[in-house]
XYZ file of C-alpha atoms in Angstrom:
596
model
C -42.154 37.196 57.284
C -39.419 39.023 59.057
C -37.476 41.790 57.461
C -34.165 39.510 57.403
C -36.021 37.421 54.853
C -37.078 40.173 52.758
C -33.393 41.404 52.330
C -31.645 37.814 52.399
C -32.001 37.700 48.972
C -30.342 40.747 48.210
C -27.047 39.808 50.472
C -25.521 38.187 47.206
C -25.285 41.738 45.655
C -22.364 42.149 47.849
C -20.335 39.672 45.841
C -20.970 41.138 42.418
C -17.552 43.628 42.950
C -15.048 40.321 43.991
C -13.187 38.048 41.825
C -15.162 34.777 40.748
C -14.401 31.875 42.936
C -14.617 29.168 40.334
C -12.199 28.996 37.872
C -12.368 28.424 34.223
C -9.524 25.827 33.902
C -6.582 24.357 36.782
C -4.127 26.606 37.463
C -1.004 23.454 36.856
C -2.255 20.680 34.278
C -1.379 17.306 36.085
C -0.437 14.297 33.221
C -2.248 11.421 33.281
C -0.985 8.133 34.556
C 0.655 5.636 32.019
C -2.036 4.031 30.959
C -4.917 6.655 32.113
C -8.247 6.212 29.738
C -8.564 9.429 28.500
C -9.689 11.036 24.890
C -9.982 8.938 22.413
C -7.012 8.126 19.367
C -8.007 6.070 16.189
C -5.024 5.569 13.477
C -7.709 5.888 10.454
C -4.769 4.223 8.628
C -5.415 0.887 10.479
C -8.754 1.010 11.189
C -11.019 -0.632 8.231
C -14.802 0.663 9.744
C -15.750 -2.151 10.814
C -17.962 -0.947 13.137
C -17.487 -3.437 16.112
C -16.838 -0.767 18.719
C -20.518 0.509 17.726
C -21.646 -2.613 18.131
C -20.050 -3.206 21.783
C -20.742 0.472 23.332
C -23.533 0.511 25.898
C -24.158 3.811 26.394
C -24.476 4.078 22.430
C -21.755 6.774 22.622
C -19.896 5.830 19.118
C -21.428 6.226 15.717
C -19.880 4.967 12.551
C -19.784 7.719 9.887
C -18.455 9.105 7.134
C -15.085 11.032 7.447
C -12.946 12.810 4.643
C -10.530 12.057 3.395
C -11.380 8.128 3.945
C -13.154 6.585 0.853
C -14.382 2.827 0.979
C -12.111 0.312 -0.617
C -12.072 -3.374 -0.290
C -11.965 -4.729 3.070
C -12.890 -1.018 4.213
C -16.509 0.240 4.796
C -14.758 3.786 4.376
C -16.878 4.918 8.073
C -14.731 5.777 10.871
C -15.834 6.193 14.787
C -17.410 9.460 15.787
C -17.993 9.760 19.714
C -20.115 11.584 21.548
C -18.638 12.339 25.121
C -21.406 13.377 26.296
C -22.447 9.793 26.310
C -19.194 7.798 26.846
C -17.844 6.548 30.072
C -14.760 5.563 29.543
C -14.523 2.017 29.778
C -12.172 1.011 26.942
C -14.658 -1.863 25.677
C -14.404 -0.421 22.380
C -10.559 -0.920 22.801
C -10.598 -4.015 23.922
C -12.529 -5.548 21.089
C -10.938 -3.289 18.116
C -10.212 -6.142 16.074
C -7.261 -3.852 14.082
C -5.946 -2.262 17.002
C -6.453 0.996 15.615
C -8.253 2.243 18.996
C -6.599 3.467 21.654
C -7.341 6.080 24.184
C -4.603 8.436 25.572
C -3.718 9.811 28.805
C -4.633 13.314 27.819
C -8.251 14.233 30.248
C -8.305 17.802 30.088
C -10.151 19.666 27.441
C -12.207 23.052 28.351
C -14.732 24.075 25.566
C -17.997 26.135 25.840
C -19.227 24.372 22.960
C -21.182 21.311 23.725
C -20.818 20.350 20.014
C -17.055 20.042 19.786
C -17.591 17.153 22.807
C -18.594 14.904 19.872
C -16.190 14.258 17.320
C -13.883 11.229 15.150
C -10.828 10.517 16.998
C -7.966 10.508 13.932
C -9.821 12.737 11.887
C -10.981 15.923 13.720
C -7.718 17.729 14.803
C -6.864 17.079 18.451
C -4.004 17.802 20.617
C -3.442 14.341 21.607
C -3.959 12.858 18.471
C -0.430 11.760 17.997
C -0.027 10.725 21.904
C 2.026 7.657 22.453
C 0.855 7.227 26.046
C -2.600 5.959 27.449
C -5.001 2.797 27.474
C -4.238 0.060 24.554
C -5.510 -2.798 24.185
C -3.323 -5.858 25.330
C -3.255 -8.981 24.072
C -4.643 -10.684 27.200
C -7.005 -8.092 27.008
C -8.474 -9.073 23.338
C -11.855 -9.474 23.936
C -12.077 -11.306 20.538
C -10.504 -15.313 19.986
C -7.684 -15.240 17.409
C -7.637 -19.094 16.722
C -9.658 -20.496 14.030
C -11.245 -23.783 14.267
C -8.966 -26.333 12.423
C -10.579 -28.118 9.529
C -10.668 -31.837 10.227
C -8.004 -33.413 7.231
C -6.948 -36.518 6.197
C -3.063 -36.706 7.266
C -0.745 -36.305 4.433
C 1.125 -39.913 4.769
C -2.718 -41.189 4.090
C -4.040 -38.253 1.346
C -0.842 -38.806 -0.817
C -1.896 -42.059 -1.842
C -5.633 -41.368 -2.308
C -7.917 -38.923 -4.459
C -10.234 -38.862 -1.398
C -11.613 -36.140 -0.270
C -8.904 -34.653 1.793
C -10.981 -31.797 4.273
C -13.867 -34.036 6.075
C -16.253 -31.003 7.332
C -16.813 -29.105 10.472
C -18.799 -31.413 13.441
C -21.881 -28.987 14.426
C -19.768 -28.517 17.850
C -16.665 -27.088 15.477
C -19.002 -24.983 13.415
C -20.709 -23.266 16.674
C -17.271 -22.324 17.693
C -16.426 -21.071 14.524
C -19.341 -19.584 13.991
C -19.503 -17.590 17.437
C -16.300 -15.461 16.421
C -17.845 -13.695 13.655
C -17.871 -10.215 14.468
C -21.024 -9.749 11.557
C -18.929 -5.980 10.754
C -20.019 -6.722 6.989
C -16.547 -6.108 6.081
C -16.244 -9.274 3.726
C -19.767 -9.100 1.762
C -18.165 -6.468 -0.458
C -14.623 -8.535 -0.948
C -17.004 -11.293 -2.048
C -17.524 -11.165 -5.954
C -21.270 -12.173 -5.412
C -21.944 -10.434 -2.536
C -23.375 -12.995 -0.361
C -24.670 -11.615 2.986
C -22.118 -13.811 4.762
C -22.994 -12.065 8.381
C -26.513 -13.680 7.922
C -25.538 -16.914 7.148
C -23.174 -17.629 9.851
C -25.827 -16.056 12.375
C -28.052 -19.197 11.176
C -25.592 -21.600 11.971
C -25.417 -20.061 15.730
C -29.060 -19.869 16.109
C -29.429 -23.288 14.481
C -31.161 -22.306 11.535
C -29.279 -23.972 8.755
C -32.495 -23.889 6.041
C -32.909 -19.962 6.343
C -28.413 -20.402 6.107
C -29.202 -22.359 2.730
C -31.890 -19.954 1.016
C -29.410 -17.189 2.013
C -26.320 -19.082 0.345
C -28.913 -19.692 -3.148
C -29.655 -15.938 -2.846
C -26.611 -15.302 -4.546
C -25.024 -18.637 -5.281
C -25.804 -22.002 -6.282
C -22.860 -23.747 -6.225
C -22.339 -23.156 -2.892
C -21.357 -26.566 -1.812
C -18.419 -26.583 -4.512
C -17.774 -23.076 -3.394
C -18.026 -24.369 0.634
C -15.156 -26.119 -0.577
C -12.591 -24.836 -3.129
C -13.853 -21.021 -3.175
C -10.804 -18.698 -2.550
C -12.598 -17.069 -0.063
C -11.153 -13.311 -1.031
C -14.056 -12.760 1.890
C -11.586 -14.245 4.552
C -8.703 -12.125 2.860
C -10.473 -8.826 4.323
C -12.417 -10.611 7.645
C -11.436 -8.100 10.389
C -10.397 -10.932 12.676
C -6.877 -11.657 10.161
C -5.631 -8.405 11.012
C -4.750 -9.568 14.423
C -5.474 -13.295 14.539
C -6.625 -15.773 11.769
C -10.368 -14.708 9.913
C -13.579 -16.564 10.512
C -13.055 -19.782 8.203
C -15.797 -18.617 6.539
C -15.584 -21.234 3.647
C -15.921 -23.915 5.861
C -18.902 -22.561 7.321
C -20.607 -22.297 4.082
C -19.948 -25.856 3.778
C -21.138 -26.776 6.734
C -24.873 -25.604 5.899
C -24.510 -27.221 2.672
C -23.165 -30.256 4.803
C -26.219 -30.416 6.655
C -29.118 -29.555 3.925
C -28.282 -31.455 0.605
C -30.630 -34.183 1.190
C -33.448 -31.353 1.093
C -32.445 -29.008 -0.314
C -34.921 -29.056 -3.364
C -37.853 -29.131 -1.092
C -36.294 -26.578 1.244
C -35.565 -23.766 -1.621
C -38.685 -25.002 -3.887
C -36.659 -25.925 -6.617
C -38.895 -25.728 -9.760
C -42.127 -24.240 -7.868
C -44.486 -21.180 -9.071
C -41.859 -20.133 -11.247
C -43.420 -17.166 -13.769
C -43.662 -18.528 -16.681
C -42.932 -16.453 -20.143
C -42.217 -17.651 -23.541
C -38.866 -16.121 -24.114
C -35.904 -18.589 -25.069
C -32.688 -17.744 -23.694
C -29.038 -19.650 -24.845
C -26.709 -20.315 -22.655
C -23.244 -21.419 -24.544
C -20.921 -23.478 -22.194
C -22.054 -25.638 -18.860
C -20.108 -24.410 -16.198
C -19.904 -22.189 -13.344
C -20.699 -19.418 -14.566
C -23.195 -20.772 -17.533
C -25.164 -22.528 -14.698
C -25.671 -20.019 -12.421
C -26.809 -17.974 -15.356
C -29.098 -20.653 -16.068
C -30.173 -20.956 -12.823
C -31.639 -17.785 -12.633
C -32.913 -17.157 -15.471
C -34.813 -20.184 -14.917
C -36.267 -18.001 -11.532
C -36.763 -15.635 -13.366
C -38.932 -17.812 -15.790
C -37.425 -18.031 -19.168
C -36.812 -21.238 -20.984
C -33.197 -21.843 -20.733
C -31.398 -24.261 -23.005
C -27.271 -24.669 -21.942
C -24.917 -26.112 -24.645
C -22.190 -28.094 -23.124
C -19.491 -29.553 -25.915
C -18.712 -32.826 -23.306
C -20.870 -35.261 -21.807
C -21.469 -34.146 -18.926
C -21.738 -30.242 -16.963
C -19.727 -28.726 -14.665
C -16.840 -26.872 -16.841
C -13.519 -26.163 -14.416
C -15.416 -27.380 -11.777
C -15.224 -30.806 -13.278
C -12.490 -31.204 -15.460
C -9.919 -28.973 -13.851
C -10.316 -29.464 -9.793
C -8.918 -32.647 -8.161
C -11.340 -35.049 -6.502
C -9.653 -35.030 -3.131
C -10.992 -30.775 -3.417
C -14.137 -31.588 -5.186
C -15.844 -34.729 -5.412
C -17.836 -35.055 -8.537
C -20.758 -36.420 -5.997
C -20.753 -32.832 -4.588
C -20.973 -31.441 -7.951
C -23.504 -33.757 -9.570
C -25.974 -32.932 -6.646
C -25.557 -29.350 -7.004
C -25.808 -29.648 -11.280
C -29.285 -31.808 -10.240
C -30.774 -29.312 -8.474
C -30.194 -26.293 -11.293
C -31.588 -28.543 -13.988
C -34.555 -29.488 -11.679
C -35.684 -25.570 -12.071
C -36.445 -26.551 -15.974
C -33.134 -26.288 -18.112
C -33.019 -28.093 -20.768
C -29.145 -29.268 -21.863
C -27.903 -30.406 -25.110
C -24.931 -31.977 -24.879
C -21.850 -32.889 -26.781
C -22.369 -29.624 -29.069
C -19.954 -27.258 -29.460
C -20.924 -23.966 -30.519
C -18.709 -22.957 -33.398
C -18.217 -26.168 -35.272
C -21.557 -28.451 -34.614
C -23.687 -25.390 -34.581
C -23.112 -21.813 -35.540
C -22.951 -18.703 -33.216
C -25.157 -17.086 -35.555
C -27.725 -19.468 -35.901
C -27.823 -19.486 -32.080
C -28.039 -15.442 -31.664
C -31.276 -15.796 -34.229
C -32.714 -18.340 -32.632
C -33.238 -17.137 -29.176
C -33.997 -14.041 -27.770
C -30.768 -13.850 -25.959
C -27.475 -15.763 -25.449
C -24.838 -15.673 -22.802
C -21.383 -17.078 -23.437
C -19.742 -18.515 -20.803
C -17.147 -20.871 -22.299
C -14.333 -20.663 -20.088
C -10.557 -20.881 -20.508
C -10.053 -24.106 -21.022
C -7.151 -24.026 -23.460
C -3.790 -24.292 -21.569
C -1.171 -22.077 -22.613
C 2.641 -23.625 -23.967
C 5.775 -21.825 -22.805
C 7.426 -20.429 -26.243
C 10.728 -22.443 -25.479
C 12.321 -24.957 -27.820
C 10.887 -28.639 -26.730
C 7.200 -28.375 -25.723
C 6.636 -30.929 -28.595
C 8.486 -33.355 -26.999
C 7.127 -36.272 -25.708
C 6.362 -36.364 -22.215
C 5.786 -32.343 -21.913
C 1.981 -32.556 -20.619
C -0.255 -29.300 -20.329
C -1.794 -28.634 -16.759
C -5.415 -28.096 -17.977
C -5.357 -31.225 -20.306
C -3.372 -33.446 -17.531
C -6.190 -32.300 -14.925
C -8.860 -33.422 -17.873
C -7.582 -36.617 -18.553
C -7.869 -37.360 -14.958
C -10.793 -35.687 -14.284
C -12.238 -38.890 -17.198
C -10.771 -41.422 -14.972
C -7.607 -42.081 -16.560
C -4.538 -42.563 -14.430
C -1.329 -41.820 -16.561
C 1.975 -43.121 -15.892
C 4.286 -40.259 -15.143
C 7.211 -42.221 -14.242
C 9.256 -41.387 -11.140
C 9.658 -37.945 -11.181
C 7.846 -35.053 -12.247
C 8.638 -30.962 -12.694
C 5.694 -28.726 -12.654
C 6.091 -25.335 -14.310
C 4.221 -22.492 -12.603
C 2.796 -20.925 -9.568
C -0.972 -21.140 -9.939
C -3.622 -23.414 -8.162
C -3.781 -25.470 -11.255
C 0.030 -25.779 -10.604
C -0.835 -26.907 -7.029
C -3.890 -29.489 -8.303
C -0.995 -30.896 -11.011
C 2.035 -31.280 -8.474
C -0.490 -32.757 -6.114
C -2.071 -34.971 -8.311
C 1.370 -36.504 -9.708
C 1.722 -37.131 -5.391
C -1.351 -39.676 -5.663
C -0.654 -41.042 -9.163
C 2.791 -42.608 -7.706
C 5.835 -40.237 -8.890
C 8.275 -40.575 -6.268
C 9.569 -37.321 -6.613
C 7.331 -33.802 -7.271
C 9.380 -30.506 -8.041
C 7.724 -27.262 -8.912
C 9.474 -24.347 -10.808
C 8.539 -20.974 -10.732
C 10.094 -18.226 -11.606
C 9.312 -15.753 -8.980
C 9.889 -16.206 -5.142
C 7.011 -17.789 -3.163
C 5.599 -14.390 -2.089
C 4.514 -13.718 -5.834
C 3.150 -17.180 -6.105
C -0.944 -16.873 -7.254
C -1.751 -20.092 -5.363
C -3.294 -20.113 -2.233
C -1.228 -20.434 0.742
C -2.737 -23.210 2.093
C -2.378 -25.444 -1.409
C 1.136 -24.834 -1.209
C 1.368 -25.481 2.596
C -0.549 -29.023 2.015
C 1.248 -29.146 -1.326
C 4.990 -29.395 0.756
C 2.683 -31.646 3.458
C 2.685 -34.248 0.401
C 6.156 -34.216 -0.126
C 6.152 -31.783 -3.310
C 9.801 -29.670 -3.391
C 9.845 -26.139 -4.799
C 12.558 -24.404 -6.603
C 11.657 -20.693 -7.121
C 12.957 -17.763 -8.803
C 14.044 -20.961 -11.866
C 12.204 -21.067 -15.239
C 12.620 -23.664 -18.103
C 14.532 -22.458 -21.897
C 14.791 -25.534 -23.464
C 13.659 -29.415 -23.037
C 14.943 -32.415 -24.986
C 15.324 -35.837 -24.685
C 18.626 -37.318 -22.811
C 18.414 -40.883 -23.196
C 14.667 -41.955 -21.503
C 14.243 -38.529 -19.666
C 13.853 -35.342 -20.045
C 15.872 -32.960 -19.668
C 14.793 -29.009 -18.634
C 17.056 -26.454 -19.442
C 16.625 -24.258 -16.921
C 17.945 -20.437 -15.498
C 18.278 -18.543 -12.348
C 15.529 -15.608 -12.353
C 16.078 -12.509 -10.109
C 13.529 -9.801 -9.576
C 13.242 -6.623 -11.129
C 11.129 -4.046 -11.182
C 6.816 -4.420 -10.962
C 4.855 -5.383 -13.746
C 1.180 -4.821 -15.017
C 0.564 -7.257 -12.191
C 1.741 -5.589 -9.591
C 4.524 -8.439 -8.614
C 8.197 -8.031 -9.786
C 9.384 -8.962 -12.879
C 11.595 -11.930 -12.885
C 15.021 -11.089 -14.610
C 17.417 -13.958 -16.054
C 20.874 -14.047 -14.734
C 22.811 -14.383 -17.033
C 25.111 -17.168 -17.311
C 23.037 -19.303 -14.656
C 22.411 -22.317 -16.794
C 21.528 -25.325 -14.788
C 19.672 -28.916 -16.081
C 17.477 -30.548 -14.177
C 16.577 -34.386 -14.978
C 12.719 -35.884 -15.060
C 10.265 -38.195 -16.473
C 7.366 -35.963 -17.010
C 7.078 -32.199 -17.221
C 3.718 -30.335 -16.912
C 3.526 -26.923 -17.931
C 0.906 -25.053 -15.706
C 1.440 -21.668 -16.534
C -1.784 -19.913 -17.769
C -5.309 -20.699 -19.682
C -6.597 -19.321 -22.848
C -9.891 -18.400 -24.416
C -11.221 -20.257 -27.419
C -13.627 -17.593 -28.950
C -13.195 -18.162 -32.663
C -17.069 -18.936 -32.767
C -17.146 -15.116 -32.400
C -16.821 -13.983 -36.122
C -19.447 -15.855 -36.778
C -21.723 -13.601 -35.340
C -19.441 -10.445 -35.855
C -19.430 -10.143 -32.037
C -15.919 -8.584 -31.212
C -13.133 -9.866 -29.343
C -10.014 -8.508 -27.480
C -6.271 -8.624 -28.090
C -6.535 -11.454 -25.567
C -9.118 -13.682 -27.632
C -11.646 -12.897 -25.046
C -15.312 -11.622 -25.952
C -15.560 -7.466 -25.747
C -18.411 -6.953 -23.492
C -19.344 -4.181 -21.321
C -17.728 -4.640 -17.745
C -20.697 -3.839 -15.910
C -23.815 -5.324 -17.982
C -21.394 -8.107 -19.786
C -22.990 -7.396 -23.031
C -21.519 -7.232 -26.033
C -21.446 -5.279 -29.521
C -23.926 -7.660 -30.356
C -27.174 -6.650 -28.678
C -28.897 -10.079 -27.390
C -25.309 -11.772 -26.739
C -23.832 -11.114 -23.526
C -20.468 -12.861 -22.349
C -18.976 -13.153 -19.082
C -16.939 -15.827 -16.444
C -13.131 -16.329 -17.880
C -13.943 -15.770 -21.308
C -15.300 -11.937 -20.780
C -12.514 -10.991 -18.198
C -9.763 -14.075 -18.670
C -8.770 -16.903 -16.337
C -10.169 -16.073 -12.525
C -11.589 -18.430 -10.284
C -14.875 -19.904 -9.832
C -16.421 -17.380 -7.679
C -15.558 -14.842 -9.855
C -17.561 -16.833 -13.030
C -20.801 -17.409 -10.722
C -20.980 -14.136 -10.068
C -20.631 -13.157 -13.479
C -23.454 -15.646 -13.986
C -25.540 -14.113 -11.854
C -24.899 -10.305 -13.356
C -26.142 -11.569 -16.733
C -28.837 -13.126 -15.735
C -29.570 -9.554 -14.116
C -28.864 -8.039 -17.068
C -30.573 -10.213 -19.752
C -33.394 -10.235 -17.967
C -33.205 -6.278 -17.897
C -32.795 -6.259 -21.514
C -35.668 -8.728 -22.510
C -38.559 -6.708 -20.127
C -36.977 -3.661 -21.462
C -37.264 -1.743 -18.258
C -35.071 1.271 -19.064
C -31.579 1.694 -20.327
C -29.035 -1.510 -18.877
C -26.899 1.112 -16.966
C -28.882 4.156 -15.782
């Protein structure tokens, strides 16, 4: 080894006096371009944690997580995007497929930090300097890496439905359902929205992978009217579906129905309806057959108790059958679905009514435990001078009579009063028995209207005219019609509801000539068999039951559906079903308190 090798080493001493070469940061800070992909932005008020640019990054650089001040709510998981720079690369895929929009990335690219833990943080939440930039990469709409359309439900047209009760929406073709099917993002966002909490991700997966039995024990997981629900649910799921925000959400309804569609014919055999159930010897009441009675029935029966349902008509079904339309529901639908809960082992014993054939309080000492599930079925009667009149129908009881097969003459023209779906199944219903002319009064604007948009859309398909911000004060007879008193609304302030108050105008008097009115503005809870068992009741008339285990003062009686929380909508009584079967069966095996 030479003696130049031996010092070599040592030459780098002579730099330890001079100025380092390398600099810490550029001298001039150059902007990006336009749209450079820089640091991440995230406006935590639009984004919903849905989770989808997680699912899409490669390099497994984002991680959805918990961020303060953002607490879950519905139709947000509450999580927000954390990223880890060490691991992105910048590609804007996360961007592209934000379904809100809420990620962007800005232009900003310089950031100098000797802490390798401040390279991972949650864009929108951790305090940046380009937090609030304006410029950078977002996402286009040609650049949507998602499909906005929905697949259209196959319908009859509406110069055909208007002169038939049948079935109106025909079903998704397999092809149809694929499609549908492949949009779903599986973010989770909508099994919280959905009062039973049915893993909705899981299901739709099936359909794509062509599973449709595993789709139907998934559906009677949490459901078993899924094939009614498959067609007249108000899918509050799709209300919060991460795909509305920017485009229309999965049709998520229609792809429930689709399994169901597909599976009726065995579906017994597929779920093992009625097989090596446990068996016990505990009897368990169940007051009222419908929605929300059945499913409670349904599982109890699962659960192995000997169920017997009172039902005060002839046949099950509640709402189901006596207050949806046949062109939404066909009782063929419903019958198969009512077959396959009493093929579990439920006994029925119909034309009883709880109350007047039979006491509540023989009932609560007979069985172990009861569940009341009678519904709303009482229709409420505007307090205005002239409901007595002749020809002033109530929605409910119009919706029953037809729901028996009768077909009343309503003359030529008909006014609906109110804004509801049962509204809707009325106005459309007068369509197909003949009137000529179909006018609905409410007395807010559409906007506050209850129904579902699309009823009303279909409902103005069919010819039926709307006059909003209008409510009746007086009807009387003028010769061989009817004649509505009627005044101008305007809205005020927000009530308990949350929509504005309608406010008469005074001096706005106007009449308005029909055959028929049908007042379709609110149900009512018959619970007068409830002092018969001292259970307690509300101000409303409905039971008083705890929110969460639906029971009530009385320990073995539980209550739930419309007559524990008032008029809702089917999905709402299932899964009240459901919860009481939970929490009946909780009370009977007395595993700890109900509520921990």
């Amino acid at each position: 080894m030479s003696l130049k090798d031996v010092l070599s080493p040592f030459s780098a001493w002579k730099r330890t006096l001079e100025k380092p070469f390398t600099i810490k940061k550029p001298i001039t800070e150059r902007e990006g371009a336009e749209r450079y992909r820089g640091f991440h932005v995230n406006d935590i008020e639009k984004c919903i944690g849905c989770g989808t640019c997680e699912e899409i990054c490669q390099n497994e650089a984002i991680d959805m997580v918990e961020a303060t001040p953002i607490t879950a709510k519905k139709g947000d998981s509450g999580l927000r995007p954390q990223i880890d720079y060490g691991r992105c690369c910048w590609c804007a895929l996360c961007v592209d497929v934000c379904p809100t929009g809420s990620l962007g990335m800005s232009n900003d690219y310089i950031w100098v930090t000797p802490n390798a833990d401040e390279w991972v943080f949650k864009p929108g939440i951790d305090e940046k300097k380009w937090n609030d930039d304006q410029k950078g990469y977002r996402r286009t709409e040609e650049a949507w890496l998602l499909d906005p359309e929905q697949e259209p439900m196959p319908v009859l047209e509406p110069e055909i439905r208007k002169d038939t009760f049948e079935e109106m929406a025909k079903g998704y073709p397999v092809t149809m359902a694929l499609e549908e099917a492949s949009r779903c993002l599986e973010c989770g966002i909508c099994i919280e929205a959905c009062p039973t909490h049915m893993d909705i991700p899981e299901y739709i997966r099936a359909i794509r992978e062509n599973r449709l039995e595993d789709g139907l024990k998934i559906l009677y997981d949490t459901n078993p009217f899924s094939e009614s629900c498959g067609r007249v649910c108000t899918a509050r799921c799709q209300d919060v579906c991460a795909l509305g925000h920017n485009g229309k959400p999965i049709a998520i309804r229609w792809l429930k129905r689709y399994i169901t569609d597909n599976t009726h014919e065995k579906r017994n055999e597929i779920l093992g309806i009625g097989q090596n159930l446990p068996q016990n010897e505990q009897k368990i009441a169940i007051i009222g057959g419908g929605p929300s009675g059945l499913t409670a029935a349904f599982y109890l029966r699962n659960y192995g108790y000997q169920v017997t349902v009172y039902e005060k008509h002839d046949q099950l079904g509640g709402m189901l059958r006596y207050g949806i339309p046949e062109y939404r529901l066909p009782k063929a639908v419903l019958d198969r679905e009512i077959k396959t809960i009493l093929d579990t082992g439920v006994t029925v014993i119909y034309n009883t009514e709880i109350g007047k054939d039979v006491s509540l309080k023989d009932i609560q000492e007979t069985f172990d435990a009861v569940f009341i599930s009678v519904g709303a079925q009482k229709g409420t009667e505007m307090p205005i001078e002239g409901m007595d009149t002749p020809g002033v129908l109530i929605g409910v009881d119009f919706l029953d009579r037809i729901a028996e097969g009768e077909r009343p003459d309503l003359g030529q023209k008909v006014v609906v009063v109110g804004g509801g779906n049962t509204a809707m199944d009325v106005c459309r219903s007068a369509v197909r028995l003949g009137a000529k002319e179909v006018q609905v009064i409410y007395r807010r604007t559409e906007q506050e209207m209850p129904a579902n948009d699309e009823e009303i859309e279909e409902a103005k398909e069919e010819g039926v005219r709307f006059e909003f911000l209008t409510t009746p004060v007086k009807i009387s007879k003028k010769g061989d019609k009817l004649e509505i008193e009627c005044l101008r609304m305007k809205l005020g302030e927000p009530d308990a509801s949350g929509r504005r108050r309608p406010v008469p105008i005074e001096g706005s008097n106007f009449t308005i000539l029909t055959d028929t009115c049908v007042m379709a503005i609110g149900q009512k809870v018959d619970s007068e068999m409830a002092a018969q068992a001292d259970v307690k009741t509300t101000r409303w008339g409905t039971f008083d039951i705890d929110p969460t285990t639906l029971q009530t003062n009385v320990k073995n009686v539980f209550a739930g559906g419309d007559c524990g929380f008032g008029p809702d909508d089917a999905i709402r009584a299932i899964a009240d079903g459901k919860k009481a079967a939970y929490f009946i069966n909780k009370y009977l095996t007395k595993k700890g308190p109900l509520v921990e």
